[in-house]
Coordinates of C-alpha atoms in Angstrom, one line a residue:
M143 CA 0.0 0.0 0.0
K144 CA 1.3 3.5 -0.9
K145 CA 2.0 5.8 2.0
P146 CA 0.6 9.3 2.3
Y147 CA 3.0 12.0 1.0
G148 CA 3.2 13.9 4.3
G149 CA 3.6 13.4 8.1
I150 CA 6.8 11.4 7.5
T151 CA 9.1 11.1 10.6
N152 CA 11.7 8.6 9.3
I153 CA 12.8 9.3 5.8
S154 CA 14.8 6.1 5.3
K155 CA 12.0 3.9 6.6
Y156 CA 9.4 5.7 4.4
L157 CA 11.5 5.5 1.2
M158 CA 11.9 1.7 1.7
E159 CA 8.2 1.2 2.3
Q160 CA 7.1 3.5 -0.5
Y161 CA 9.6 2.7 -3.2
G162 CA 10.9 -0.8 -2.1
E163 CA 14.5 0.3 -2.1
K164 CA 16.9 1.8 0.3
G165 CA 17.4 5.6 -0.2
V166 CA 20.7 7.4 -0.2
M167 CA 20.9 11.1 0.6
V168 CA 22.7 12.9 -2.2
R169 CA 22.1 16.5 -1.2
R170 CA 21.3 18.1 2.1
G171 CA 20.0 21.6 1.7
R172 CA 20.3 24.3 4.3
S173 CA 17.9 24.1 7.3
C174 CA 16.1 27.2 8.7
L175 CA 16.1 26.7 12.5
M176 CA 12.8 28.0 13.8
N177 CA 10.2 27.4 16.6
H178 CA 8.5 24.1 16.0
K179 CA 6.0 24.0 18.7
S180 CA 2.5 22.8 17.8
M181 CA -0.3 25.2 16.9
E182 CA -1.9 24.5 20.2
Q183 CA 1.3 25.3 22.2
I184 CA 1.8 28.6 20.3
S185 CA -1.9 29.9 20.3
G186 CA -3.2 28.2 23.5
R187 CA -6.1 26.5 21.7
I188 CA -7.1 24.0 19.1
T189 CA -8.7 25.6 16.1
R190 CA -8.3 26.2 12.4
N191 CA -5.4 28.7 12.8
C192 CA -2.7 26.9 10.9
S193 CA -2.0 29.9 8.5
V194 CA -1.9 32.4 11.4
V195 CA 0.6 30.1 13.3
A196 CA 2.7 29.7 10.1
V197 CA 3.0 33.5 9.7
T198 CA 3.8 33.8 13.4
R199 CA 6.7 31.3 13.0
V200 CA 8.1 33.2 10.1
I201 CA 8.1 36.5 11.9
D202 CA 9.7 34.9 15.0
Y203 CA 12.3 33.3 12.7
Y204 CA 13.3 36.6 11.2
R205 CA 13.3 38.3 14.6
Q206 CA 15.9 35.8 15.8
T207 CA 18.1 35.4 12.7
L208 CA 18.1 39.1 11.6
H209 CA 17.9 40.5 15.2
L210 CA 14.9 42.6 14.3
P211 CA 14.0 45.2 16.9
G212 CA 10.6 45.8 18.3
I213 CA 9.2 42.2 17.9
P214 CA 8.4 40.4 21.2
E215 CA 10.5 37.5 22.1
D216 CA 7.4 35.7 23.3
I217 CA 6.0 33.9 20.3
G218 CA 2.5 33.9 21.9
Q219 CA 2.5 37.7 21.8
I220 CA 3.5 37.7 18.1
Y221 CA 0.6 35.2 17.5
K222 CA -1.9 37.5 19.1
K223 CA -0.9 40.4 16.8
V224 CA -0.9 38.2 13.7
E225 CA -4.4 36.8 14.6
E226 CA -5.7 40.3 15.0
I227 CA -4.4 41.3 11.5
A228 CA -5.7 38.0 10.0
T229 CA -9.2 38.8 11.4
D230 CA -9.2 42.0 9.4
F231 CA -8.5 39.8 6.3
G232 CA -11.5 37.6 7.1
Y233 CA -10.0 34.9 9.4
T234 CA -12.3 33.1 11.8
D235 CA -11.8 30.1 14.0
K236 CA -14.5 28.3 12.1
R237 CA -13.4 29.0 8.6
G238 CA -9.7 29.6 9.1
T239 CA -7.7 31.9 6.7
I240 CA -8.4 32.3 3.0
P241 CA -5.0 31.2 1.5
F242 CA -5.0 34.0 -1.0
F243 CA -4.5 36.5 1.9
I244 CA -1.5 34.8 3.5
A245 CA 1.0 37.1 1.8
G246 CA -1.0 40.2 2.7
I247 CA -1.3 39.1 6.4
T248 CA 2.5 38.5 6.6
R249 CA 3.3 41.9 5.0
E250 CA 0.9 43.7 7.3
A251 CA 2.2 42.0 10.4
F252 CA 5.8 43.0 9.6
K253 CA 4.6 46.5 8.8
Q254 CA 3.0 46.8 12.3
Y255 CA 6.5 46.1 13.7
G256 CA 8.0 48.8 11.5
I257 CA 9.6 46.3 9.1
K258 CA 9.3 46.3 5.3
A259 CA 8.7 42.8 3.9
R260 CA 8.1 41.7 0.3
C261 CA 5.7 38.8 0.5
R262 CA 4.4 36.9 -2.6
G263 CA 1.9 34.2 -3.1
I264 CA 3.1 31.8 -5.8
Y265 CA 0.6 29.5 -7.4
V266 CA 2.6 27.7 -10.0
W267 CA 6.0 26.7 -8.7
S268 CA 9.0 24.4 -9.0
F269 CA 11.2 22.6 -6.6
E270 CA 14.5 24.1 -7.8
K271 CA 13.2 27.6 -8.6
H272 CA 11.4 28.2 -5.4
V273 CA 12.2 25.6 -2.6
V274 CA 15.9 25.4 -3.3
K275 CA 16.4 29.1 -4.1
E276 CA 14.4 30.3 -1.0
I277 CA 15.8 27.8 1.5
S278 CA 19.4 28.3 0.2
A279 CA 18.9 32.0 1.0
G280 CA 17.8 31.2 4.5
R281 CA 14.1 32.1 3.8
P282 CA 11.4 29.7 5.0
I283 CA 8.3 29.2 2.9
I284 CA 4.7 29.2 4.0
M285 CA 2.9 26.5 2.0
N286 CA -0.9 26.0 1.9
I287 CA -2.1 22.7 0.6
A288 CA -5.5 21.9 -0.8
R289 CA -5.5 18.1 -1.2
G290 CA -4.3 14.8 0.2
Y291 CA -2.7 14.2 3.6
Y292 CA -2.4 18.0 4.5
K293 CA -5.8 18.9 2.9
D294 CA -6.8 22.5 3.7
H295 CA -3.7 22.9 5.9
T296 CA -0.8 25.3 6.0
V297 CA 2.8 24.3 6.9
V298 CA 6.2 26.0 7.0
V299 CA 8.9 24.6 4.7
A300 CA 12.1 24.9 6.7
G301 CA 14.5 22.8 4.6
Y302 CA 14.9 20.1 2.1
S303 CA 17.1 17.1 1.0
I304 CA 17.3 15.0 -2.1
W305 CA 17.5 11.2 -2.0
R306 CA 18.4 8.7 -4.6
V307 CA 16.3 5.6 -4.7
G308 CA 17.4 3.2 -7.4
D309 CA 17.6 5.4 -10.5
R310 CA 15.2 8.0 -9.2
M311 CA 15.8 11.3 -7.4
I312 CA 13.3 12.0 -4.6
P313 CA 13.2 15.6 -3.2
I314 CA 12.0 15.7 0.4
L315 CA 10.7 18.8 2.1
R316 CA 11.5 19.4 5.8
V317 CA 8.3 20.9 7.3
I318 CA 6.8 22.2 10.5
D319 CA 3.2 21.1 10.2
G320 CA 1.9 22.4 13.6
W321 CA -0.4 19.4 14.2
K322 CA 2.3 18.1 16.4
S323 CA 5.5 19.8 17.6
G324 CA 8.8 18.9 15.9
I325 CA 9.9 18.3 12.3
H326 CA 8.1 16.3 9.7
Y327 CA 8.7 15.6 6.0
I328 CA 6.9 15.6 2.7
D329 CA 7.8 13.4 -0.2
Y330 CA 7.7 16.1 -2.9
E331 CA 7.5 13.5 -5.7
A332 CA 4.4 11.8 -4.2
F333 CA 2.9 15.2 -3.3
A334 CA 3.3 16.5 -6.8
K335 CA 1.5 13.5 -8.2
D336 CA -1.2 13.7 -5.6
I337 CA -2.1 17.2 -6.6
S338 CA -1.6 16.8 -10.3
Q339 CA -4.1 18.6 -12.6
S340 CA -5.4 20.8 -9.8
I341 CA -4.7 24.1 -8.1
F342 CA -3.4 22.9 -4.8
G343 CA -3.2 26.1 -2.8
S344 CA -0.3 28.6 -2.5
F345 CA 3.3 28.9 -1.8
N346 CA 4.3 32.1 0.0
T347 CA 7.8 33.7 0.1
T348 CA 9.0 36.5 2.4
V349 CA 12.0 38.8 1.8
I350 CA 12.9 41.3 4.5
G351 CA 14.1 44.8 3.5

């Protein structure tokens, strides 16, 4: 039986079960070290706030890595500010966030802290052009997914690796999914097939300054 493309915790074990052969890592991309607490731990409740938490993580990441002034060290305080902004963009606990507004929420949240951020929603993307380029520059990506294992869910892509299985190259995304704390992985190959022929959501990049 084929495994779901996401929620992977052990890449080697997954590759063996999915593709029937042992995988060998051929490229380890940079990792963006960021807060990987669960959505509940960050917001204090269980609700449909995955996009709000994802934006919060990205702001907290840049606060730490770029030593940005004026942003609270307490990620819970950042979350409250982002949720307030998201509400102006139509966020509710029941419905969640409209994915189209993720870039606008991120931009506005940085603006409230006096920081200029260029945020883009990307709807047709490639592994090399967007994942590799952004992660190599130390910029995590907010990814909203419409179908499959992470249906109607938003995760943060914080790194990647590429594995060889037989004669195939399998890109693996390192993600913080928020359902549970810690790091999980997405098989990009299986994911791309899962969402083929459909608009799957959005991919949001943030550049500070």
